[in-house]
CSV table of C-alpha atoms and ligand atoms in Angstrom, one decimal:
chain,number,residue,atom,x,y,z
A,476,MET,CA,-168.1,-114.8,11.0
A,477,SER,CA,-167.4,-116.5,14.5
A,478,ALA,CA,-169.0,-116.1,18.2
A,479,HIS,CA,-167.4,-117.7,21.2
A,480,GLY,CA,-168.7,-118.7,25.0
A,481,GLY,CA,-172.8,-118.2,24.2
A,482,ALA,CA,-172.6,-114.9,22.3
A,483,ALA,CA,-175.2,-113.6,20.9
A,484,PRO,CA,-176.1,-114.8,17.3
A,485,ALA,CA,-173.9,-113.2,14.4
A,486,GLY,CA,-176.9,-111.1,13.1
A,487,PRO,CA,-180.1,-111.7,11.2
A,488,PRO,CA,-179.8,-115.3,9.5
A,489,GLY,CA,-180.3,-114.6,6.0
A,490,GLY,CA,-179.7,-110.7,6.8
A,491,VAL,CA,-178.1,-108.5,3.8
A,492,GLY,CA,-174.7,-108.4,6.1
A,493,GLU,CA,-174.6,-112.1,6.0
A,494,ALA,CA,-175.1,-112.5,2.1
A,495,LEU,CA,-172.3,-109.4,1.9
A,496,SER,CA,-170.2,-111.5,4.0
A,497,ALA,CA,-170.8,-114.8,1.9
A,498,ALA,CA,-170.2,-113.1,-1.6
A,499,THR,CA,-166.9,-111.2,-0.3
A,500,ALA,CA,-165.3,-113.9,1.8
A,501,GLY,CA,-162.1,-114.2,0.7
A,502,LEU,CA,-161.6,-110.8,-0.3
A,503,PRO,CA,-159.0,-108.6,1.1
A,504,ALA,CA,-160.9,-105.3,3.4
A,505,PRO,CA,-161.4,-102.7,3.6
A,506,LEU,CA,-163.8,-102.9,0.4
A,507,VAL,CA,-166.8,-101.4,-0.7
A,508,ALA,CA,-170.1,-103.7,-1.7
A,509,LEU,CA,-173.9,-102.4,-3.3
A,510,ASP,CA,-176.5,-104.8,-2.7
A,511,LEU,CA,-178.0,-104.9,-6.0
A,512,ASP,CA,-182.0,-106.1,-5.1
A,513,ALA,CA,-182.2,-102.6,-2.6
A,514,PHE,CA,-180.9,-100.7,-5.1
A,515,GLU,CA,-182.9,-101.3,-7.7
A,516,ALA,CA,-185.4,-101.5,-5.5
A,517,ASN,CA,-184.6,-97.6,-4.6
A,518,LEU,CA,-184.3,-96.6,-8.5
A,519,ASP,CA,-187.4,-98.5,-8.5
A,520,ASP,CA,-188.7,-96.5,-5.8
A,521,LEU,CA,-187.4,-92.9,-7.2
A,522,LEU,CA,-188.6,-93.5,-10.7
A,523,ARG,CA,-192.5,-94.4,-9.0
A,524,ARG,CA,-191.9,-91.1,-6.3
A,525,ALA,CA,-191.4,-88.9,-9.5
A,526,ALA,CA,-194.3,-89.9,-11.3
A,527,GLY,CA,-193.6,-89.6,-14.9
A,528,THR,CA,-191.6,-86.9,-14.7
A,529,PRO,CA,-188.3,-87.6,-15.9
A,530,LEU,CA,-185.3,-87.8,-13.4
A,531,ARG,CA,-181.6,-86.5,-13.6
A,532,VAL,CA,-178.8,-88.7,-11.8
A,533,ALA,CA,-176.8,-86.3,-9.2
A,534,SER,CA,-173.6,-87.9,-10.3
A,535,LYS,CA,-171.8,-86.8,-6.6
A,536,SER,CA,-174.4,-89.3,-5.1
A,537,VAL,CA,-173.0,-91.9,-7.5
A,538,ARG,CA,-169.6,-92.0,-8.1
A,539,VAL,CA,-169.4,-95.0,-10.4
A,540,ARG,CA,-169.5,-95.3,-14.0
A,541,ALA,CA,-171.7,-98.9,-14.2
A,542,VAL,CA,-173.8,-97.9,-11.6
A,543,LEU,CA,-174.6,-94.4,-13.8
A,544,ASP,CA,-175.3,-96.5,-16.4
A,545,LEU,CA,-177.6,-98.5,-14.8
A,546,VAL,CA,-179.5,-95.6,-14.1
A,547,LEU,CA,-179.2,-93.7,-17.4
A,548,ALA,CA,-180.7,-97.0,-19.4
A,549,ARG,CA,-184.0,-96.8,-17.7
A,550,PRO,CA,-186.9,-95.1,-19.3
A,551,GLY,CA,-187.4,-92.1,-17.6
A,552,VAL,CA,-184.0,-90.9,-16.7
A,553,VAL,CA,-183.0,-88.0,-18.9
A,554,GLY,CA,-179.3,-87.1,-18.0
A,555,VAL,CA,-176.9,-86.7,-15.3
A,556,MET,CA,-176.5,-83.6,-13.0
A,557,ALA,CA,-172.9,-83.8,-12.6
A,558,TYR,CA,-170.4,-81.4,-10.0
A,559,SER,CA,-167.7,-80.5,-11.8
A,560,PRO,CA,-166.9,-79.5,-15.2
A,561,TRP,CA,-164.0,-81.5,-16.2
A,562,GLU,CA,-166.5,-84.5,-15.3
A,563,ALA,CA,-168.9,-83.4,-17.3
A,564,LEU,CA,-166.6,-83.3,-20.1
A,565,TRP,CA,-165.5,-86.9,-19.3
A,566,LEU,CA,-168.9,-88.4,-19.6
A,567,ALA,CA,-170.3,-86.4,-22.4
A,568,SER,CA,-167.0,-88.0,-24.4
A,569,ALA,CA,-168.1,-90.9,-22.8
A,570,GLY,CA,-171.7,-90.8,-25.0
A,571,VAL,CA,-173.6,-89.1,-21.9
A,572,ALA,CA,-175.7,-87.1,-23.9
A,573,ASP,CA,-177.5,-84.6,-21.4
A,574,VAL,CA,-174.7,-83.6,-18.6
A,575,LEU,CA,-176.2,-80.6,-16.6
A,576,VAL,CA,-173.1,-79.3,-14.7
A,577,GLY,CA,-175.4,-78.7,-10.9
A,578,TYR,CA,-173.0,-76.1,-9.6
A,579,PRO,CA,-171.1,-73.2,-11.3
A,580,THR,CA,-167.5,-73.0,-12.2
A,581,ALA,CA,-164.9,-70.3,-12.5
A,582,ASP,CA,-162.4,-72.7,-14.3
A,583,GLU,CA,-161.7,-71.3,-17.7
A,584,ALA,CA,-159.4,-74.4,-18.7
A,585,ALA,CA,-162.0,-76.9,-17.9
A,586,LEU,CA,-164.6,-74.1,-19.9
A,587,ASP,CA,-162.5,-73.8,-23.1
A,588,ALA,CA,-161.7,-77.6,-23.0
A,589,ILE,CA,-165.5,-78.2,-23.2
A,590,ALA,CA,-165.9,-75.5,-25.5
A,591,ALA,CA,-163.2,-76.9,-28.2
A,592,ASP,CA,-165.3,-80.3,-27.8
A,593,LYS,CA,-167.9,-79.8,-30.8
A,594,ALA,CA,-169.6,-83.6,-28.6
A,595,ALA,CA,-169.2,-81.9,-25.2
A,596,ALA,CA,-170.4,-78.5,-26.2
A,597,ALA,CA,-173.5,-80.1,-27.2
A,598,ALA,CA,-174.2,-82.1,-24.5
A,599,VAL,CA,-172.9,-80.2,-21.3
A,600,THR,CA,-175.5,-77.5,-19.9
A,601,LEU,CA,-173.3,-75.0,-17.7
A,602,MET,CA,-174.9,-73.4,-14.1
A,603,VAL,CA,-174.6,-70.0,-13.5
A,604,ASP,CA,-176.1,-67.9,-11.0
A,605,ASP,CA,-173.5,-64.8,-11.5
A,606,VAL,CA,-172.8,-63.0,-14.6
A,607,ALA,CA,-168.7,-63.2,-13.2
A,608,GLN,CA,-169.2,-66.8,-14.6
A,609,ALA,CA,-171.6,-66.4,-17.3
A,610,VAL,CA,-168.8,-63.9,-19.0
A,611,ARG,CA,-166.0,-66.9,-18.8
A,612,ALA,CA,-168.1,-69.4,-20.5
A,613,SER,CA,-169.0,-66.9,-23.6
A,614,ARG,CA,-165.4,-66.1,-23.6
A,615,ALA,CA,-164.4,-70.0,-24.0
A,616,ALA,CA,-167.8,-70.1,-26.2
A,617,ALA,CA,-166.3,-67.5,-28.5
A,618,ALA,CA,-162.9,-68.4,-28.8
A,619,HIS,CA,-163.9,-71.8,-30.4
A,620,GLY,CA,-167.0,-70.4,-32.5
A,621,ARG,CA,-169.7,-72.6,-30.2
A,622,THR,CA,-173.1,-72.0,-28.8
A,623,LEU,CA,-173.0,-73.0,-24.8
A,624,ARG,CA,-175.8,-73.9,-23.1
A,625,VAL,CA,-176.3,-72.4,-19.3
A,626,CYS,CA,-179.2,-73.1,-16.7
A,627,LEU,CA,-179.8,-70.5,-14.1
A,628,ASP,CA,-179.2,-71.4,-10.6
A,629,VAL,CA,-182.1,-69.8,-8.4
A,630,ASP,CA,-181.8,-69.6,-4.6
A,631,ALA,CA,-184.7,-71.8,-3.5
A,632,SER,CA,-184.5,-71.4,0.3
A,633,LEU,CA,-187.1,-70.3,2.3
A,634,ARG,CA,-187.1,-66.1,3.2
A,635,LEU,CA,-189.4,-65.0,5.8
A,636,ALA,CA,-189.3,-61.9,7.5
A,637,LEU,CA,-190.3,-61.7,11.2
A,638,GLY,CA,-190.7,-58.3,12.1
A,639,PRO,CA,-187.2,-56.9,12.2
A,640,LEU,CA,-185.7,-60.8,11.7
A,641,ALA,CA,-185.0,-61.4,8.1
A,642,LEU,CA,-184.5,-65.5,8.4
A,643,HIS,CA,-182.7,-67.5,5.4
A,644,LEU,CA,-183.9,-71.0,5.7
A,645,GLY,CA,-181.7,-73.1,3.7
A,646,VAL,CA,-178.4,-73.7,1.7
A,647,ARG,CA,-176.2,-70.4,0.8
A,648,ARG,CA,-175.6,-70.8,-2.4
A,649,SER,CA,-177.2,-68.5,-5.4
A,650,PRO,CA,-177.6,-65.1,-4.7
A,651,VAL,CA,-180.9,-64.6,-7.2
A,652,HIS,CA,-184.4,-65.6,-5.7
A,653,THR,CA,-187.1,-63.0,-6.5
A,654,PRO,CA,-188.4,-63.4,-10.3
A,655,ALA,CA,-187.1,-59.8,-11.1
A,656,GLU,CA,-183.6,-61.2,-10.0
A,657,VAL,CA,-183.5,-64.0,-12.3
A,658,ALA,CA,-184.9,-62.3,-14.7
A,659,ALA,CA,-182.4,-59.4,-14.7
A,660,LEU,CA,-179.6,-62.2,-14.9
A,661,ALA,CA,-181.1,-64.3,-17.7
A,662,GLY,CA,-181.1,-60.9,-19.7
A,663,SER,CA,-177.3,-60.1,-18.8
A,664,VAL,CA,-176.5,-63.9,-19.5
A,665,ALA,CA,-178.4,-63.6,-22.8
A,666,GLN,CA,-176.8,-60.7,-23.9
A,667,LEU,CA,-173.2,-62.7,-23.8
A,668,PRO,CA,-172.0,-64.0,-27.1
A,669,GLY,CA,-172.1,-67.8,-27.7
A,670,LEU,CA,-174.6,-68.5,-24.5
A,671,HIS,CA,-178.0,-69.9,-24.6
A,672,VAL,CA,-180.2,-69.9,-21.5
A,673,ARG,CA,-181.7,-73.6,-21.6
A,674,GLY,CA,-183.5,-73.2,-18.1
A,675,LEU,CA,-183.5,-72.8,-14.4
A,676,MET,CA,-182.5,-74.9,-11.7
A,677,PHE,CA,-184.3,-74.6,-7.8
A,678,TYR,CA,-182.4,-77.6,-5.3
A,679,GLU,CA,-184.8,-76.8,-2.3
A,680,ALA,CA,-181.8,-78.3,0.0
A,681,GLN,CA,-184.0,-77.3,3.4
A,682,VAL,CA,-186.5,-79.5,1.9
A,683,ALA,CA,-185.2,-82.5,-0.6
A,684,GLY,CA,-181.8,-82.7,2.3
A,685,LEU,CA,-183.1,-82.6,5.4
A,686,PRO,CA,-185.0,-85.3,7.4
A,687,ASP,CA,-188.4,-85.1,9.0
A,688,SER,CA,-186.8,-85.2,12.5
A,689,SER,CA,-189.4,-82.4,14.2
A,690,ALA,CA,-192.4,-81.1,13.8
A,691,ALA,CA,-190.6,-77.8,13.3
A,692,VAL,CA,-188.9,-79.1,10.1
A,693,ARG,CA,-192.1,-80.5,8.8
A,694,ALA,CA,-193.2,-77.3,9.0
A,695,VAL,CA,-190.3,-75.4,7.5
A,696,LYS,CA,-190.4,-77.8,4.6
A,697,ARG,CA,-194.3,-76.8,4.2
A,698,LEU,CA,-193.8,-73.9,4.1
A,699,SER,CA,-190.8,-73.8,1.6
A,700,LEU,CA,-192.8,-75.9,-0.7
A,701,ALA,CA,-196.2,-73.3,-0.6
A,702,ASP,CA,-193.6,-70.8,-1.5
A,703,LEU,CA,-191.7,-72.8,-4.6
A,704,ASP,CA,-195.3,-73.5,-6.2
A,705,VAL,CA,-195.8,-70.3,-6.2
A,706,ARG,CA,-192.3,-68.9,-6.9
A,707,ARG,CA,-191.0,-71.3,-9.5
A,708,ARG,CA,-193.9,-70.3,-11.9
A,709,ALA,CA,-193.2,-66.7,-11.2
A,710,VAL,CA,-189.5,-67.0,-11.9
A,711,ARG,CA,-190.0,-69.0,-15.1
A,712,ASP,CA,-192.6,-66.5,-16.5
A,713,ALA,CA,-190.3,-63.9,-15.7
A,714,VAL,CA,-187.6,-65.9,-17.5
A,715,GLN,CA,-189.2,-66.3,-20.5
A,716,ARG,CA,-190.6,-62.8,-21.1
A,717,GLU,CA,-187.0,-61.7,-21.0
A,718,VAL,CA,-185.4,-64.6,-23.0
A,719,GLY,CA,-187.9,-66.6,-24.7
A,720,PRO,CA,-188.9,-70.1,-24.2
A,721,LEU,CA,-186.9,-72.0,-21.6
A,722,GLU,CA,-186.4,-76.2,-22.1
A,723,LEU,CA,-185.9,-77.1,-18.4
A,724,VAL,CA,-187.2,-76.7,-15.0
A,725,ASN,CA,-185.0,-78.6,-12.6
A,726,GLY,CA,-185.5,-79.0,-8.9
A,727,GLY,CA,-185.7,-81.6,-6.0
A,728,GLY,CA,-183.5,-84.4,-4.4
A,729,THR,CA,-184.2,-87.7,-2.9
A,730,GLY,CA,-186.0,-86.1,0.1
A,731,SER,CA,-188.5,-84.0,-2.4
A,732,VAL,CA,-188.6,-85.9,-5.6
A,733,ASP,CA,-192.5,-86.6,-5.1
A,734,ARG,CA,-193.3,-83.4,-4.4
A,735,THR,CA,-191.2,-81.6,-6.7
A,736,ALA,CA,-192.3,-83.6,-9.4
A,737,ALA,CA,-196.1,-82.6,-8.6
A,738,ASP,CA,-195.3,-79.3,-9.7
A,739,PRO,CA,-196.2,-78.6,-13.5
A,740,THR,CA,-194.0,-75.9,-13.6
A,741,VAL,CA,-190.9,-78.3,-13.5
A,742,THR,CA,-189.9,-80.1,-16.3
A,743,GLU,CA,-187.3,-82.7,-14.4
A,744,VAL,CA,-186.0,-83.9,-10.7
A,745,THR,CA,-183.1,-84.7,-9.7
A,746,ALA,CA,-181.9,-87.2,-7.1
A,747,GLY,CA,-178.6,-89.7,-6.7
A,748,SER,CA,-178.1,-90.4,-2.5
A,749,GLY,CA,-181.7,-92.4,-2.8
A,750,LEU,CA,-180.0,-95.4,-4.9
A,751,TYR,CA,-177.4,-96.2,-2.0
A,752,CYS,CA,-179.1,-94.6,1.2
A,753,PRO,CA,-176.8,-93.6,3.2
A,754,THR,CA,-177.4,-93.2,7.2
A,755,LEU,CA,-178.3,-89.2,6.8
A,756,PHE,CA,-181.5,-90.4,4.6
A,757,ASP,CA,-182.7,-92.2,7.7
A,758,GLY,CA,-186.2,-90.1,8.7
A,759,TYR,CA,-187.9,-89.2,6.1
A,760,ARG,CA,-191.3,-89.7,5.7
A,761,ALA,CA,-191.6,-89.5,1.7
A,762,PHE,CA,-189.7,-92.8,1.2
A,763,ARG,CA,-188.6,-95.8,3.0
A,764,SER,CA,-184.7,-96.0,3.3
A,765,ARG,CA,-183.3,-99.6,1.8
A,766,PRO,CA,-179.4,-99.3,2.4
A,767,ALA,CA,-177.8,-100.4,-0.6
A,768,ALA,CA,-173.9,-99.5,-0.1
A,769,PHE,CA,-172.0,-100.7,2.4
A,770,VAL,CA,-168.1,-100.7,3.5
A,771,GLY,CA,-167.1,-104.2,5.0
A,772,LEU,CA,-163.9,-104.0,7.5
A,773,ASP,CA,-162.1,-106.8,9.1
A,774,VAL,CA,-161.7,-107.4,12.5
A,775,VAL,CA,-157.7,-106.8,13.6
A,776,ARG,CA,-157.7,-107.1,17.2
A,777,LEU,CA,-159.6,-107.6,20.3
A,778,PRO,CA,-158.2,-104.5,22.7
A,779,GLY,CA,-160.2,-106.3,25.7
A,780,PRO,CA,-163.2,-107.4,26.7
A,781,GLY,CA,-166.6,-105.7,24.9
A,782,TYR,CA,-164.4,-104.3,22.1
A,783,ALA,CA,-163.0,-105.2,18.8
A,784,THR,CA,-160.9,-103.1,16.6
A,785,VAL,CA,-161.5,-103.1,12.8
A,786,PHE,CA,-158.3,-101.9,10.3
A,787,GLY,CA,-159.5,-98.7,8.6
A,788,GLY,CA,-163.4,-97.0,9.0
A,789,GLY,CA,-162.0,-93.0,9.0
A,790,TYR,CA,-164.5,-92.2,5.9
A,791,VAL,CA,-166.3,-89.2,7.8
A,792,ALA,CA,-168.4,-86.9,5.4
A,793,SER,CA,-168.9,-83.6,4.5
A,794,GLY,CA,-170.8,-81.0,5.9
A,795,PRO,CA,-170.9,-79.7,9.5
A,796,ALA,CA,-168.9,-81.8,11.8
A,797,ALA,CA,-171.4,-83.7,13.6
A,798,PRO,CA,-171.8,-87.4,14.9
A,799,SER,CA,-174.1,-87.7,12.2
A,800,ARG,CA,-171.3,-87.4,9.7
A,801,LEU,CA,-169.3,-90.5,11.3
A,802,PRO,CA,-170.0,-93.7,9.2
A,803,ARG,CA,-171.8,-96.5,11.4
A,804,PRO,CA,-171.4,-99.8,12.2
A,805,ALA,CA,-174.6,-101.9,10.5
A,806,TRP,CA,-173.9,-105.5,11.0
A,807,PRO,CA,-173.7,-107.2,13.1
A,808,ALA,CA,-176.0,-105.6,15.0
A,809,GLY,CA,-175.2,-104.7,18.4
A,810,LEU,CA,-172.0,-102.3,17.4
A,811,ARG,CA,-171.3,-98.9,18.2
A,812,LEU,CA,-168.2,-96.2,17.8
A,813,THR,CA,-166.2,-95.3,20.8
A,814,GLY,CA,-167.3,-91.6,21.7
A,815,ARG,CA,-163.4,-90.8,22.3
A,816,GLU,CA,-161.9,-92.3,18.9
A,817,GLY,CA,-164.8,-91.9,16.7
A,818,ALA,CA,-164.4,-93.5,12.9
A,819,GLY,CA,-159.8,-93.6,13.1
A,820,GLU,CA,-157.5,-93.1,10.4
A,821,VAL,CA,-156.0,-96.6,10.3
A,822,GLN,CA,-158.1,-98.4,12.6
A,823,THR,CA,-161.4,-98.3,14.6
A,824,PRO,CA,-162.3,-99.6,17.7
A,825,LEU,CA,-166.4,-100.6,18.4
A,826,ARG,CA,-167.7,-101.0,21.9
A,827,LEU,CA,-169.9,-104.7,21.7
A,828,ALA,CA,-173.1,-105.0,23.3
A,829,PRO,CA,-173.4,-107.7,26.2
A,830,GLY,CA,-173.2,-111.3,25.0
A,831,ARG,CA,-171.7,-109.6,21.0
A,832,VAL,CA,-168.2,-111.4,20.5
A,833,LEU,CA,-166.3,-110.8,17.6
A,834,ALA,CA,-162.8,-112.6,16.6
A,835,VAL,CA,-159.8,-111.3,14.3
A,836,GLY,CA,-161.0,-111.7,10.6
A,837,ASP,CA,-164.7,-111.2,11.3
A,838,ARG,CA,-166.2,-109.2,8.7
A,839,VAL,CA,-168.1,-106.1,10.3
A,840,TRP,CA,-170.5,-104.0,8.0
A,841,PHE,CA,-170.8,-100.0,7.8
A,842,ARG,CA,-172.7,-97.7,6.3
A,843,HIS,CA,-171.7,-94.1,5.1
A,844,ALA,CA,-173.2,-90.8,6.2
A,845,LYS,CA,-173.5,-89.5,2.9
A,846,ALA,CA,-173.8,-91.3,-0.6
A,847,GLY,CA,-171.4,-90.8,-3.1
A,848,GLU,CA,-168.2,-89.4,-1.2
A,849,VAL,CA,-167.1,-93.0,0.3
A,850,MET,CA,-166.7,-94.6,-3.7
A,851,GLU,CA,-163.5,-91.5,-3.2
A,852,ARG,CA,-162.3,-94.2,-0.8
A,853,PHE,CA,-161.8,-97.0,-3.2
A,854,ALA,CA,-160.9,-98.3,-6.4
A,855,ASP,CA,-163.7,-100.9,-7.3
A,856,VAL,CA,-166.9,-101.7,-6.1
A,857,HIS,CA,-168.3,-105.5,-5.8
A,858,LEU,CA,-171.8,-105.4,-7.2
A,859,VAL,CA,-173.6,-108.4,-5.0
A,860,ARG,CA,-176.5,-110.0,-5.5
A,861,ARG,CA,-177.6,-112.6,-3.1
A,862,GLY,CA,-175.0,-113.7,-1.7
A,863,ARG,CA,-172.5,-113.6,-5.0
A,864,ILE,CA,-170.7,-111.0,-6.5
A,865,GLU,CA,-172.3,-110.1,-10.1
A,866,ARG,CA,-169.8,-107.7,-11.5
A,867,THR,CA,-166.5,-105.4,-10.2
A,868,VAL,CA,-166.7,-102.4,-11.8
A,869,PRO,CA,-164.0,-99.1,-11.2
A,870,THR,CA,-165.3,-96.0,-9.3
A,871,TYR,CA,-164.5,-92.8,-10.6
A,872,ARG,CA,-161.1,-93.6,-8.2
A,873,GLY,CA,-160.3,-96.5,-10.1
A,874,GLU,CA,-160.6,-94.9,-13.2
A,875,GLY,CA,-158.2,-92.5,-12.0
A,876,ARG,CA,-160.5,-89.4,-12.1
A,877,SER,CA,-161.0,-87.5,-8.7
A,878,PHE,CA,-163.1,-84.3,-9.2
A,879,GLY,CA,-162.9,-82.5,-5.8
B,7,PLP,C1,-177.8,-79.1,-7.0
B,7,PLP,C2,-178.9,-80.3,-6.1
B,7,PLP,N1,-179.3,-81.0,-6.8
B,7,PLP,C3,-179.8,-82.0,-6.2
B,7,PLP,C4,-179.5,-82.7,-5.4
B,7,PLP,C5,-179.6,-83.8,-5.0
B,7,PLP,O1,-178.9,-84.9,-4.8
B,7,PLP,P1,-179.6,-86.2,-3.6
B,7,PLP,O2,-180.8,-86.9,-4.6
B,7,PLP,O3,-178.2,-87.2,-3.7
B,7,PLP,O4,-179.8,-85.5,-2.4
B,7,PLP,C6,-177.9,-81.8,-4.4
B,7,PLP,C7,-177.8,-82.8,-3.6
B,7,PLP,O5,-176.8,-82.2,-3.0
B,7,PLP,C8,-178.0,-80.8,-5.6
B,7,PLP,O6,-176.8,-79.9,-4.9
């Protein structure tokens, strides 16, 4: 990193950006690096917050098999929450013993491929919230003479009736919310040939995935958690009366691991984003965000005083199109995106704070807004510890896999 003419220092001495730049000097950018010290501290923190409740790692928030393996190797981690049935089949074939698909599927070819594979059928649990999905799974199971395990996705949003106003606070996922609705679904699913109802999942996005940005958000979180402490148990009891004992009640996400794990009804918590700590996970009260995943981009031109342009950068996260979804320059300090161009398709101009000077060839480190998505843009990720690359491992994309 070079600085000219009395410029501010290039960043905090010994800072993470400096160490990443030293480790990756000579490697072409764009590139993605994972700071192993931060990653391991994040994993320790998630396990500490789970306080003995088993943890399931959300693969969508990782998308690197070698990193999933690091998590799975830790005592207290029970398996993977996959996001696609093809991914689940792939992970199961690679030896992951317990893969819960966190989302329903309508992909009959994928269901058939899972049912056709004895080991995969034993390792994978499918998610359903509608008989229409379960019918497809049942058909695949019956075609291969197997039993497939299914989990019921229960709506974990907060529903409030304010006079004539019906409020839905949370994501739009499962249609089943009340104990009676879930028990009725469980009964219908259990009657289908070749299916076994293994458990329930409640993903409280309005708690786990929302920073504590205001008193109103914190109030919604408090109300949601109080609702779920009662409702999870009532739903579980109603379903058990309908179909017999359940093995699994999954809940939570990075932002709620501690609170969700504290409910005795919950048998396991899910988390993934807290391993990389992208920018959308700044601002939670329950944990300290320790950024671990960084994208390195090189300055390729200097459009004029106060600006430097890096090659790459347009790795915009999913969700509502908003500035919060843009990648953010993290190092050196004093850089920001421009309002007009944001993060560009091929190149990204940066506005430099007064006194900050960058030269062609300088490396800048960005953080992504979300965790796993950025890995789709790179074939491999450098695992870095204190200024040295320990290992370079393929992402899902680097292994030729892309699941949507
Ligand atoms: C079903 C489900 N469980 C858990 C999570 C939590 O994952 P993370 O810790 O990466 O936020 C998510 C995230 O969207 C999810 O969809």
